Structures are given as C-alpha cells and as structure tokens.
XYZ file of C-alpha atoms in Angstrom:
723
model
C 47.360 29.159 98.517
C 49.163 29.230 101.842
C 52.553 28.976 103.465
C 55.666 28.706 101.362
C 53.473 27.962 98.388
C 52.466 31.624 98.437
C 55.944 32.836 99.242
C 57.472 32.304 95.850
C 57.676 35.225 93.413
C 56.195 33.231 90.556
C 52.884 33.125 92.412
C 52.335 36.879 92.244
C 51.408 38.790 89.094
C 55.068 39.670 88.572
C 56.602 40.309 85.164
C 53.221 39.979 83.501
C 52.872 42.035 80.318
C 49.136 42.688 80.597
C 48.097 41.637 84.023
C 45.509 39.093 82.987
C 44.679 40.244 79.418
C 40.875 40.240 80.580
C 56.132 38.411 86.659
C 79.907 55.405 99.506
C 82.705 55.899 97.114
C 83.404 53.252 94.524
C 86.330 52.517 92.268
C 86.229 51.417 88.664
C 85.672 47.718 88.003
C 88.401 45.429 86.733
C 88.448 46.729 83.150
C 89.512 43.564 81.315
C 86.841 41.387 82.903
C 84.182 44.017 82.379
C 85.169 44.562 78.765
C 85.108 40.845 77.960
C 81.698 40.319 79.477
C 80.200 43.415 77.898
C 81.606 42.366 74.526
C 80.206 38.873 74.871
C 76.766 40.108 75.829
C 76.664 42.700 73.074
C 78.004 40.563 70.223
C 77.191 36.996 71.174
C 80.894 36.080 70.986
C 81.651 33.601 73.719
C 84.266 34.221 76.370
C 86.514 31.157 76.334
C 85.889 30.120 79.925
C 84.378 26.700 80.453
C 84.954 26.031 84.160
C 84.998 27.887 87.438
C 86.601 27.010 90.755
C 86.808 28.494 94.209
C 87.612 32.186 94.069
C 91.310 32.886 94.579
C 92.147 33.956 98.133
C 91.721 37.686 98.643
C 90.915 40.098 101.431
C 88.935 38.463 104.196
C 85.191 38.965 104.030
C 84.674 37.655 107.573
C 82.047 39.677 109.452
C 83.354 42.322 111.832
C 80.639 42.710 114.447
C 80.174 46.212 115.833
C 78.088 47.490 118.694
C 76.018 50.521 117.746
C 73.691 52.127 120.270
C 73.455 48.932 122.277
C 72.798 46.576 119.316
C 75.135 44.254 117.423
C 75.546 44.948 113.709
C 77.499 43.624 110.755
C 75.823 45.962 108.262
C 74.058 49.296 108.106
C 72.355 51.407 105.468
C 71.796 55.152 105.457
C 71.781 58.116 103.107
C 75.478 57.576 102.352
C 74.931 53.998 101.180
C 75.039 50.364 102.253
C 77.915 49.147 104.447
C 78.868 45.550 105.261
C 81.541 45.427 107.936
C 84.280 42.851 107.296
C 87.677 42.287 108.891
C 89.287 43.662 105.700
C 87.163 46.814 105.631
C 83.732 48.055 104.652
C 82.010 46.503 101.629
C 79.683 48.926 99.833
C 78.086 46.615 97.249
C 76.346 43.340 98.108
C 76.136 40.872 95.183
C 74.165 37.675 95.527
C 71.654 35.194 94.201
C 68.013 34.429 94.983
C 67.174 30.922 96.167
C 63.726 29.385 95.820
C 62.086 26.862 98.116
C 61.607 23.735 96.031
C 63.031 21.184 93.582
C 61.532 19.626 90.433
C 58.482 17.474 90.977
C 57.338 19.436 94.015
C 55.469 22.557 94.971
C 57.295 24.878 97.432
C 54.917 23.990 100.257
C 56.035 20.359 100.049
C 59.413 21.325 101.585
C 61.345 18.813 99.483
C 64.823 20.392 99.585
C 67.214 18.229 101.602
C 70.246 19.153 103.694
C 72.371 17.525 100.974
C 70.858 19.902 98.412
C 71.586 22.960 100.541
C 75.126 21.782 101.323
C 75.898 21.115 97.652
C 74.404 24.423 96.533
C 76.322 26.534 99.052
C 79.579 24.931 97.938
C 78.701 25.662 94.306
C 77.733 29.244 95.162
C 81.067 29.729 96.898
C 82.928 28.403 93.862
C 80.985 30.814 91.680
C 82.072 33.757 93.837
C 78.637 34.424 95.322
C 78.811 36.221 98.655
C 75.141 36.448 99.613
C 71.970 34.416 99.241
C 68.485 35.825 99.512
C 65.497 33.671 100.424
C 61.846 34.696 100.326
C 60.453 32.935 103.345
C 61.347 30.788 106.318
C 63.131 27.666 105.056
C 63.325 24.428 107.033
C 65.971 24.170 109.770
C 68.305 22.329 107.353
C 68.847 25.544 105.378
C 70.094 27.475 108.400
C 72.223 24.562 109.645
C 73.790 24.083 106.215
C 74.523 27.786 105.749
C 76.033 28.091 109.224
C 78.097 24.999 108.469
C 79.381 26.540 105.262
C 80.150 29.903 106.840
C 81.924 28.274 109.778
C 84.029 26.199 107.358
C 84.822 29.282 105.231
C 85.381 31.968 107.888
C 87.152 34.436 105.570
C 84.756 33.986 102.634
C 81.267 33.295 104.002
C 77.941 33.501 102.227
C 75.823 36.172 103.881
C 72.062 35.849 104.316
C 69.354 38.265 103.235
C 66.224 36.917 104.881
C 62.871 37.497 103.259
C 59.433 37.178 104.800
C 56.499 36.869 102.436
C 52.917 37.235 103.592
C 51.983 33.705 104.697
C 48.607 33.732 102.924
C 46.630 35.634 100.296
C 44.041 37.117 102.664
C 44.974 40.664 101.693
C 44.266 39.793 98.077
C 40.960 38.136 98.924
C 39.847 41.014 101.161
C 41.633 43.705 99.107
C 42.789 45.147 102.418
C 46.145 44.889 104.190
C 44.454 46.074 107.384
C 42.252 42.980 107.562
C 42.925 41.568 111.062
C 43.795 38.094 109.777
C 46.149 39.459 107.117
C 47.886 41.631 109.690
C 48.156 39.162 112.561
C 49.323 36.202 110.473
C 52.054 38.351 108.908
C 53.142 39.687 112.298
C 53.508 36.130 113.570
C 55.457 35.139 110.465
C 57.820 38.073 111.023
C 58.429 37.024 114.625
C 59.004 33.429 113.536
C 61.494 34.517 110.874
C 63.556 36.435 113.426
C 63.488 33.414 115.720
C 64.564 31.134 112.851
C 67.546 33.347 111.983
C 68.444 33.505 115.684
C 68.235 29.710 116.034
C 65.420 29.873 118.565
C 62.302 28.727 116.709
C 60.153 25.665 117.288
C 57.139 25.166 115.007
C 54.848 22.155 114.862
C 54.016 20.600 111.491
C 51.550 22.597 109.408
C 50.785 22.053 105.721
C 52.681 24.465 103.499
C 54.954 25.802 106.239
C 58.440 24.865 107.394
C 58.391 23.157 110.771
C 60.823 21.677 113.282
C 63.469 23.093 115.584
C 65.799 25.842 114.438
C 69.072 25.876 116.418
C 71.568 27.482 113.983
C 72.124 31.155 114.806
C 72.921 33.100 111.613
C 72.716 36.578 113.145
C 76.423 37.335 112.604
C 76.066 36.562 108.888
C 72.698 38.258 108.260
C 73.392 41.201 105.969
C 69.812 42.394 105.572
C 66.088 41.733 105.532
C 63.467 42.173 102.799
C 59.890 41.705 103.978
C 56.621 41.739 102.064
C 55.613 40.981 98.505
C 55.410 42.541 95.071
C 52.385 44.603 96.041
C 49.279 43.987 93.983
C 48.191 47.368 92.559
C 44.456 46.759 92.935
C 44.724 45.532 96.530
C 47.086 48.398 97.344
C 44.751 51.026 95.908
C 41.786 49.397 97.669
C 43.710 49.398 100.967
C 44.372 53.118 100.592
C 40.730 53.872 99.826
C 39.368 51.774 102.680
C 41.704 53.114 105.373
C 42.083 56.887 104.859
C 42.228 57.533 108.602
C 44.736 54.823 109.477
C 46.948 56.358 112.141
C 50.508 57.407 111.495
C 53.141 54.997 112.808
C 55.586 56.259 115.440
C 57.304 53.045 116.428
C 60.448 52.732 118.486
C 62.399 51.622 115.428
C 60.392 52.665 112.349
C 57.957 55.479 111.638
C 55.838 56.674 108.758
C 56.361 60.153 107.342
C 53.493 62.706 107.269
C 52.843 62.041 103.563
C 52.726 58.255 103.911
C 49.723 56.484 102.396
C 47.672 53.993 104.422
C 49.566 51.122 102.739
C 52.891 52.719 103.633
C 51.740 53.212 107.226
C 50.808 49.528 107.447
C 54.217 48.575 106.078
C 55.939 50.932 108.551
C 54.193 49.097 111.392
C 55.368 45.733 110.038
C 58.917 47.062 109.670
C 58.747 48.120 113.311
C 57.452 44.669 114.278
C 60.444 43.045 112.573
C 62.959 45.471 114.031
C 61.476 45.028 117.518
C 61.916 41.264 117.301
C 65.491 41.631 116.024
C 66.413 44.189 118.670
C 65.068 41.848 121.339
C 67.723 39.386 120.154
C 70.362 42.129 120.429
C 70.847 42.669 116.685
C 70.185 45.286 114.036
C 70.570 45.045 110.234
C 69.411 46.918 107.128
C 65.673 46.268 106.823
C 63.655 46.871 103.638
C 60.367 45.893 102.072
C 59.928 44.370 98.628
C 58.736 46.426 95.681
C 58.642 46.338 91.893
C 58.010 48.781 89.003
C 54.239 48.167 89.110
C 54.022 49.939 92.484
C 57.126 52.102 92.361
C 56.831 55.769 93.477
C 57.642 57.132 89.994
C 55.215 58.269 87.302
C 55.283 56.668 83.867
C 52.899 58.756 81.816
C 53.253 56.672 78.635
C 52.573 53.317 80.315
C 49.598 51.870 78.423
C 48.458 49.327 81.026
C 46.581 51.253 83.746
C 47.450 48.794 86.501
C 51.164 49.444 85.996
C 50.985 53.109 87.057
C 47.829 53.314 89.154
C 49.409 53.402 92.630
C 52.831 53.806 94.234
C 54.491 52.552 97.385
C 57.409 54.754 98.468
C 60.177 53.486 100.766
C 61.154 57.087 101.537
C 57.860 57.344 103.456
C 58.908 54.494 105.799
C 62.008 55.509 107.740
C 64.030 54.151 110.664
C 64.371 56.037 113.895
C 67.670 56.687 115.634
C 67.044 53.529 117.673
C 67.511 51.358 114.550
C 71.135 51.866 113.450
C 70.774 49.090 110.874
C 68.838 51.518 108.718
C 66.854 50.774 105.595
C 67.179 50.615 101.816
C 64.868 50.506 98.828
C 64.500 46.956 97.511
C 63.228 46.451 93.966
C 62.676 43.521 91.641
C 63.440 44.976 88.208
C 63.672 43.117 84.914
C 64.680 44.682 81.574
C 61.515 43.722 79.694
C 58.570 44.772 81.855
C 56.461 46.894 82.241
C 55.820 48.435 78.843
C 56.975 51.899 79.881
C 60.533 50.601 79.435
C 59.770 50.566 75.722
C 57.563 53.636 75.468
C 58.415 56.234 78.140
C 60.041 59.067 76.117
C 62.565 60.047 78.790
C 63.909 56.485 78.934
C 64.361 56.335 75.164
C 67.061 59.019 75.326
C 69.100 57.667 78.250
C 72.585 56.868 76.957
C 74.955 54.379 78.505
C 78.095 52.960 76.910
C 77.279 54.840 73.735
C 73.776 53.452 73.192
C 70.255 54.102 74.359
C 69.501 51.853 77.335
C 65.997 52.360 78.816
C 66.579 49.753 81.533
C 69.677 51.586 82.771
C 67.654 54.798 82.523
C 64.958 53.405 84.784
C 67.528 52.238 87.343
C 69.047 55.734 87.208
C 65.611 57.230 87.906
C 65.172 54.995 90.953
C 68.554 56.070 92.280
C 67.668 59.722 91.700
C 64.365 59.383 93.572
C 66.006 57.954 96.701
C 69.231 60.000 96.542
C 70.105 61.515 99.898
C 67.534 59.337 101.668
C 68.559 55.690 101.301
C 70.484 53.321 99.015
C 68.780 51.184 96.371
C 69.295 47.447 95.975
C 67.991 45.414 93.018
C 67.031 42.195 94.743
C 65.799 40.428 91.601
C 66.996 40.727 88.005
C 67.882 38.430 85.116
C 66.773 36.920 81.825
C 65.610 33.322 81.311
C 67.009 30.607 79.038
C 63.596 29.389 77.912
C 62.467 28.549 74.399
C 59.325 30.627 74.878
C 59.174 34.330 75.609
C 56.494 36.412 77.307
C 57.564 39.960 76.413
C 59.885 41.882 74.117
C 62.475 44.378 75.338
C 64.981 46.919 74.096
C 68.508 45.676 73.372
C 67.292 42.097 72.996
C 66.832 41.539 76.744
C 63.568 39.695 76.156
C 61.559 37.641 78.630
C 62.825 34.378 77.195
C 64.242 32.925 73.970
C 67.816 33.219 75.257
C 70.320 30.408 74.999
C 71.814 29.341 78.302
C 75.077 31.038 77.365
C 73.318 34.269 76.436
C 71.253 34.339 79.632
C 74.332 33.905 81.838
C 76.330 36.546 79.956
C 73.424 38.977 80.065
C 73.033 38.440 83.813
C 76.775 39.089 84.192
C 76.542 42.253 82.123
C 73.610 43.556 84.162
C 75.367 42.778 87.447
C 78.355 44.856 86.340
C 76.075 47.655 85.192
C 74.288 47.857 88.541
C 77.574 48.208 90.402
C 78.697 50.894 87.959
C 75.431 52.824 88.240
C 75.767 53.010 92.025
C 73.348 50.423 93.340
C 73.921 49.113 96.862
C 73.649 45.509 95.708
C 72.166 43.195 93.113
C 70.776 39.664 93.307
C 70.571 37.384 90.296
C 67.246 35.622 89.955
C 67.682 32.692 90.520
C 69.845 29.779 91.668
C 68.015 26.828 90.083
C 65.444 26.331 87.347
C 62.087 25.593 88.969
C 59.429 23.532 87.240
C 56.315 24.656 89.127
C 56.484 28.286 87.950
C 53.732 29.832 85.821
C 53.664 32.741 83.422
C 50.776 34.707 81.955
C 50.981 33.530 78.333
C 51.201 29.787 78.996
C 49.367 29.105 82.265
C 45.974 28.893 80.560
C 47.460 26.278 78.209
C 48.551 24.052 81.101
C 45.665 21.871 82.201
C 45.536 20.773 84.979
C 47.762 23.548 86.330
C 48.267 21.875 89.709
C 50.470 19.221 88.041
C 52.847 21.733 86.487
C 55.679 20.768 88.843
C 55.721 17.300 87.247
C 56.964 18.525 83.863
C 59.394 21.170 82.627
C 57.680 23.364 80.040
C 60.213 24.991 77.705
C 57.563 27.525 76.632
C 57.260 28.921 80.194
C 60.047 31.433 80.757
C 59.587 31.536 84.542
C 60.920 27.979 84.757
C 64.330 28.821 83.229
C 65.954 31.629 85.237
C 68.384 29.354 87.087
C 72.154 29.377 87.149
C 71.708 25.643 87.600
C 69.766 23.740 84.958
C 67.537 20.925 86.193
C 67.344 18.450 83.319
C 64.746 15.667 83.359
C 65.993 12.081 83.173
C 64.455 9.951 80.368
C 61.669 7.683 81.517
C 63.320 4.677 79.913
C 65.528 3.493 77.067
C 64.728 4.392 73.442
C 61.683 2.579 72.064
C 61.280 1.688 68.396
C 57.776 2.800 67.403
C 58.138 2.068 63.673
C 60.431 -0.170 61.623
C 60.336 -1.136 57.948
C 63.851 -1.735 56.518
C 62.466 -2.060 52.996
C 60.570 1.226 52.938
C 61.580 3.822 50.371
C 60.905 6.748 52.718
C 61.098 6.210 56.497
C 62.656 2.977 57.643
C 62.720 3.422 61.414
C 61.524 5.783 64.150
C 62.825 5.562 67.717
C 61.359 7.604 70.573
C 62.682 8.604 73.984
C 60.487 10.608 76.362
C 61.253 12.789 79.348
C 59.444 15.492 81.307
C 60.380 18.203 78.767
C 60.615 16.633 75.315
C 59.585 13.975 72.882
C 62.916 12.857 71.409
C 62.699 11.234 67.960
C 65.398 9.525 65.898
C 64.158 9.048 62.332
C 66.055 6.949 59.780
C 65.272 7.647 56.115
C 66.019 5.410 53.154
C 68.126 8.230 51.702
C 69.205 11.690 52.911
C 66.240 14.068 52.538
C 67.016 17.169 50.519
C 63.939 19.275 49.806
C 61.778 18.987 52.901
C 60.540 16.934 55.862
C 57.113 17.198 57.484
C 56.162 15.317 60.628
C 52.430 15.256 61.308
C 51.274 14.892 64.921
C 47.729 13.635 65.419
C 47.330 14.794 69.004
C 43.603 15.456 69.262
C 40.914 14.397 66.804
C 40.053 17.175 64.339
C 37.916 17.271 61.269
C 39.779 15.906 58.267
C 40.553 19.016 56.254
C 43.550 20.479 54.489
C 46.931 18.904 55.293
C 49.887 20.847 56.689
C 52.605 22.255 54.425
C 54.516 19.552 52.592
C 52.255 16.656 53.552
C 49.055 14.854 52.657
C 48.153 14.060 56.296
C 44.613 15.424 56.749
C 44.365 14.244 60.373
C 47.406 15.988 61.849
C 46.726 18.616 64.525
C 50.303 19.909 64.637
C 53.081 19.667 62.063
C 56.862 20.039 62.226
C 58.180 21.245 58.860
C 61.953 21.104 58.263
C 64.159 22.403 55.464
C 67.319 20.233 55.364
C 69.044 22.444 52.806
C 68.766 25.715 54.730
C 68.666 24.201 58.234
C 65.425 25.999 59.060
C 62.135 24.741 60.440
C 58.707 25.767 61.649
C 55.960 24.151 63.696
C 52.399 24.696 62.451
C 49.069 24.284 64.239
C 45.552 23.934 62.903
C 43.775 27.264 63.192
C 41.071 25.827 65.453
C 43.731 24.695 67.957
C 45.709 27.953 67.907
C 46.576 28.701 71.577
C 46.821 32.470 70.985
C 43.030 32.759 71.045
C 43.120 31.669 74.713
C 45.281 34.611 75.773
C 43.734 37.398 73.695
C 40.621 37.634 71.574
C 39.590 38.740 69.159
C 43.008 39.004 67.548
C 42.942 41.923 65.087
C 42.950 40.842 61.452
C 46.035 42.929 60.715
C 47.996 41.673 63.723
C 49.418 38.666 61.862
C 49.181 36.950 58.505
C 46.004 35.042 57.736
C 45.989 31.287 58.252
C 47.338 29.322 55.288
C 44.796 26.706 54.261
C 43.658 26.375 57.867
C 47.176 26.309 59.342
C 49.260 28.954 61.074
C 52.717 29.123 62.686
C 52.716 28.170 66.353
C 53.185 31.385 68.362
C 52.749 32.873 71.814
C 51.145 36.243 72.464
C 53.708 38.581 74.043
C 51.715 41.822 74.174
C 48.299 43.157 73.257
C 47.714 46.228 71.073
C 47.749 49.469 73.054
C 47.080 53.152 72.577
C 49.818 54.986 74.439
C 48.278 57.594 76.767
C 50.941 60.290 76.399
C 52.026 60.066 72.753
C 48.720 58.609 71.495
C 50.616 56.110 69.327
C 48.807 52.833 68.583
C 51.023 49.800 69.041
C 50.676 46.486 67.248
C 49.960 43.206 68.933
C 53.185 41.241 69.478
C 53.947 37.539 69.140
C 56.824 35.154 69.776
C 57.381 32.539 67.074
C 57.802 29.752 69.578
C 57.401 27.232 66.761
C 60.668 28.281 65.131
C 62.853 25.181 64.967
C 66.513 26.057 65.531
C 69.106 23.730 63.990
C 72.032 22.570 66.129
C 73.363 20.331 68.887
C 71.671 20.316 72.298
C 74.106 18.020 74.106
C 75.507 20.173 76.961
C 79.021 18.794 76.482
C 79.080 19.550 72.749
C 81.509 22.296 71.676
C 78.741 24.037 69.720
C 76.017 23.406 72.326
C 72.793 25.338 71.751
C 70.177 24.923 74.464
C 67.476 26.195 72.081
C 68.298 23.771 69.245
C 65.590 21.266 68.368
C 66.874 19.288 65.362
C 69.845 18.246 63.267
C 70.350 15.944 60.318
C 73.327 13.667 59.719
C 73.024 11.986 56.366
C 69.799 10.004 56.476
C 69.491 10.273 60.281
C 67.220 12.957 61.735
C 67.413 13.796 65.443
C 64.507 15.890 66.682
C 63.183 16.909 70.061
C 59.673 18.296 70.358
C 58.585 20.161 73.510
C 55.351 18.712 74.852
C 53.536 22.024 74.384
C 54.685 22.101 70.752
C 52.690 18.906 70.248
C 49.604 20.410 71.908
C 49.953 18.579 75.205
C 48.638 20.529 78.195
C 49.947 18.033 80.789
C 51.996 15.058 79.609
C 52.077 13.525 83.097
C 48.330 12.793 82.854
C 47.896 12.530 79.036
C 46.022 15.815 78.672
C 45.881 17.697 75.369
C 44.868 21.345 74.949
C 41.495 22.290 73.477
C 41.204 26.110 73.133
C 37.788 27.691 73.773
C 38.545 31.371 73.187
C 39.441 34.301 75.413
C 40.804 32.989 78.767
C 38.987 29.729 78.112
C 40.447 26.308 77.383
C 39.863 22.735 78.387
C 41.775 19.516 77.954
C 41.116 16.116 76.490
C 42.618 12.836 77.589
C 44.587 11.245 74.755
C 46.005 7.733 74.662
C 48.806 8.454 72.197
C 50.095 10.764 69.457
C 50.041 9.253 65.979
C 52.969 10.208 63.763
C 53.296 10.601 60.012
C 56.494 11.475 58.166
C 56.906 12.975 54.723
C 60.234 13.576 53.018
C 60.944 14.598 49.421
C 57.796 12.848 48.209
C 54.604 14.590 49.374
C 52.761 11.433 50.468
C 52.546 11.110 54.237
C 53.774 7.789 55.609
C 52.411 6.355 58.842
C 55.315 6.091 61.278
C 53.879 4.664 64.489
C 52.446 6.252 67.605
C 53.945 7.775 70.718
C 52.703 6.037 73.861
C 53.696 6.627 77.445
C 52.528 6.035 80.993
C 51.251 8.640 83.416
C 53.793 9.693 86.018
C 53.573 11.046 89.567
C 57.286 11.528 90.322
C 60.250 12.760 88.308
C 63.991 12.317 88.259
C 66.379 15.038 87.169
C 70.023 16.006 87.069
C 71.660 19.328 87.882
C 74.352 21.094 85.880
C 75.791 24.554 85.787
C 74.707 26.380 82.666
C 77.462 27.152 80.151
C 78.956 30.640 80.488
C 78.285 30.677 84.225
C 81.997 31.492 84.288
C 80.999 34.946 83.026
C 78.924 35.307 86.181
C 81.926 34.129 88.209
C 84.044 36.880 86.687
C 81.299 39.456 87.207
C 80.852 38.498 90.863
C 84.627 38.726 91.279
C 84.707 42.153 89.621
C 81.865 43.682 91.642
C 83.316 42.248 94.857
C 86.600 44.102 94.356
C 86.812 47.047 96.786
C-alpha cells in the first residue's frame, strides 16, 4: 500500500485489542457548560441543544507573527507549555479535529475530495467552534487553497493547520528496519514536499496514490504545528533497534538525540531535523512533534497481557530541539479510552480518582503528563469514541470501542475534550471529521470479503467507520420494491424492501398485530436442513431475526457453522459463552481473548459484543426520539426493520458475496443471487415471504449531516477556547 492510502490511521494496527489474535497557567472552564456536558455524558440525559451556529464574536484569534532568532513563528512549545500567538494574546490550549483524506466510495489514494467538499467542511468546522484541523499527509492543492480562502475570509477567527506527514510506503514494515535506505529516502522526500506544500511552492507530477499538481497557497502564517511519522509498529521498532545498535547519535542544527536515545529515536531525530531544516529554509519555525500511541509509549505497564503492547518504547524526551529551533517540540499521542488492555488491568490506574470516581483513562493521561513534565508539553492528537453498532473492545466507564448512539458519542467526545484541558494537556484533537467507509478493524476485517471493496459499503459492525462528527448516510439504490404480496393471507400480507449501502430495509404488513413473537428467517447461504431457529419452522435459514413485540426486544441468531467468532479466535473455550441452542447461537463479535495477567496472575474471560441485539426505536435523524442504533419498531400490524448487511451474513453486498467461516483467521466467500425470506408471527409455521434481489454496484451516493448532540462539542470547543 502506498501514498495516501498508507497515510490513514486506520491502515496501521491502531486500537487493536489483540494485534492479530494469531486501532502555562490556565483558568477554570466555564462551569455551566462543563457541568451540563459532564452530566449528559455521565447520565445519558440529553442537553437540549439541537443546532449550532457561528461562534459569537470574541477576542481575535488572528495570528500574531513574531520573529525569534531569525525565524518567523506563530507558535512555540517548550517546558512551560504550548503557546499560540494571537492578536488578543497567547493561547495555551489548541483544540481541533482530525481530517481524513477520502469520501465514501473511494480509497484515500483516489484523491476524491473536491474543493467544494473542503470549502463546505471548513465553514461547518468554523460554525462548530473548531480552531484547528490536523491532516495526516499531503492533501491535494485544493485543501490548502480552500483553507487559505477560509482563513483570509475569517481573519479574526481562522482555522489553524497542524500538518502531518506519514511514511509514504510500508517499506519499514516489510524490511522491519527504519534505516532501510528506501524507507529513509522516500520519507525524507515526503517531508520536504510537505514543507513545500504548506509554503505554496510544490509541484508534483501525477503518481498513483499521491496528491499531485501545483501548490500555490502559502499557509505558513496559520500553521500551528507539525506531527510527522506513524503509530510505530512495535515489532518493526524493536527490530530496528536490534539491527542498528551502532547508529550514530544525531547532532543536527535544529534537532538532536539525547545520549540515551534508542536507534529508532535517533532515526526520528534525524527526520525531525530534516523537517525543521526545510521549514527554516522557508523562514519559519513551529512546534514539531512525531506521532506516538500507547503501544510504543515510554511508560511501563506491567499488567498488560498482550506482549506487543509493552515490548518497546519510543520517547519524545530523547528527541529534543536545539536553540536554533525556537518552535520547539511536544509529545503527540493518539490515545483512546478503551485500548490497550492495561487501561482495564494496570493496578495504579484502577485507583486514579477524578470527579469522584475511578477513571483509568484520566490516570493514563496524567501519567503521560508526569513523564514529560519539565521537558515538553503533551498534546492528544487523536481521541474519541465511535457511533457504530458493533464494538471491538470494552472499557471502563462505558467508553467502549463502539456501540454508542450518535448522541452519546458526541457527548463523550465533548466530555473528554473538557477533561484534557482540565488535566493540563497542550491540545486535543477529536478523531474525526467525517465517517469514512473504507476503514477496517481487527474483529470484522476477516469477515469482509473481498476487503478491497470495503469503501463501497458502510458496515455498521466496523467501529472505525463511525468516528465522524459528520455522518455519511448512503442513499437508497431505488424506490421501495414489493417482494411479496398476498392480501388474503392470515399471517404476512405484504413485504416491501429498500436497499442501501448499509442496510436491508423491510416493511412487513401482517394480517393482525403480532403479540407473542416474530421470526424472520434469512436463507443467505445454502446449509444443511437441520433444526430451525427460535420461533420458526424454517430449516433452511442461515440467520434469523427474532423479535418480541410485547417487550420491544430482539436478537439475531446464526447457525453455529456460520458463526463468525470462530474466524477471529479459535478454539473458543467451552466456558467462554453459553452452548449453542439446537445448532443456533446469538450473533456476536469477539472483543477480547482470554488472558493471564502477568503481574497479578489473574485469568480473564474471553469477551464478546452482542452485535445481534436488536434495539427498538426510531432511526429517522429528524425524529424527536432518534436512536441511531435502533433497528426495528412496530406500529399496529406494520413492522419496520432494518438489517445491517453483515447481520445477514453478507461479506460484500456490492458484489453479492456471503461469508463462509473456515476457522481461525480463515474465511472465504460465496456468490449468492438473493436472500430468501420467511416470516413467522404468533403461529410457529414459517411463511415464505419473497426474496431480496439487488444489482452489483461500483459507485455510491451519500448525504452528509451533523450528528445529533454535536452542539455539545460546540459548547466544549467554546469552553476550552476561553482564555
């Protein structure tokens, strides 16, 4: 994978629960806003804010350019903290949002974002009170033109840039060596190109997977920082250290390694010096950092059960600026509240109190601050929780890796943003601006076959696709189609289907309101005719949706032989979950394997997410009781149901592929022409109710909308931006 395609965080092993089972002074915040958001996040009670507009005029945030030791600067970072110089004074906390490099239906390397997209997004960011945007790689010239256009049009309230530079290829992973000449030279060129792009002086010819064209928009006066590098792979990092023990220390003009720097840290120091040299040649300096994450942090986590999560560290305090680089440096970390496992098991984190309760995530952030205290500030450049139906990991305080409603995800992000300001971070960036369809995660990517078509559908089971402040909703492929109609039937009289890139939408009309139970059988792939699912006589169904109209509950079941859990971990211990019921089991996702904790010697149980749980409610975004996780509701004799494609066993709906598990890390797919449907209501006899048929697709259409409760983020951004 090359170019921008490699530059996105979802492509690295980030926040993955098991690797591959074998992703200055400060004042108090505005108390009323903080209290409302904290209350909403803690109790689930919604703050009654449904819209947000441009932030009310306040002190100017226009950049105040200074000259320091012969270089221009709008920001610096040193042992006393981060400082952004504005005409109204120094800003000590930089809040922002991360922006990816693609739109639905495309991989990042396809460079599909238009100038209209960028222009619209910057206006929306400004209305939301966002003051900085971080990107991971060089975007096309339209990004820089659009951002300069916005900042020029909003001189007292601009959006500042934090420019990232990912490694442009995966050579260091292939060679397990950062010092490989190709890995080093291609990254050095990418760093030089990034500086030229920000300065408006880059020309690059077309090359697959890379932005090309002519960059003429100079964003230097609005560039508040740089974050280079990737979430370092622990195995490649350890291998780099072993293979290069005699790598020379770095004594660059602008950055140097300390005497105790590892070979990896020395290599990074050289790349930091490369970047600073290119910037200084343009007459500018700015805070310059490298990316990191808990997997390769410099701390020890003695009760972390997964060896790869504590096998090697990369320490920013071993890579320091010289006096010639007044922009300084900071420690940049991507930190999420649910991963790695030490957040749940490290004893010292289980006693850290904040706001009257134990908060291991806050404890970990406190430990990072303590490690770098007196050396450099710390900025959390990625954090958040996703609004996906599926989850990939559990977490203390309910901050799980998925299974959040859109409202809950936005309120949690707002709460965490406030917390980071209060703890003393130098800045915090919400991950991310838009939902992105191409993203993978460890406990669903082996179920998605072929994986290279993932960008063509929006999998609600994959949490990585649902971190956005903006939802990207697929447009239906056509009008509703009646797949079954029998007005004289005593059970089901009509079934209407509407399909899109996320769901199978069904409208089922019964002869009378069901009262005791409804079972929909889905014959997705041929199986041996054995026992039927609960509440039905359909012996051919592969999946079954079982609903309880009286209690408004529901559960999706899967035949044991098609259980996707066996793909992600095997053998599953007998005591890890209930035995299959007559050959059927609830549809779940594996969220963690069983571990023996190395420090406390406690044995943990295997963990699952009941992704087949069918929540009752209204999923229309404009509904007053909107629930983005709801999948069904019943009005009299009319059942409305939406079934995620993965819940029906489809591994790629765009090419009619269905999942066939083969065991540990092994699965294949089978081409299916349709999905036959049976329906059972109060009577146990299954009634044939037509078949779902659709055409392959190569392109998608979608709409954007701001997720409900984004107003909580607006208020949080406003609060943390108050001097």
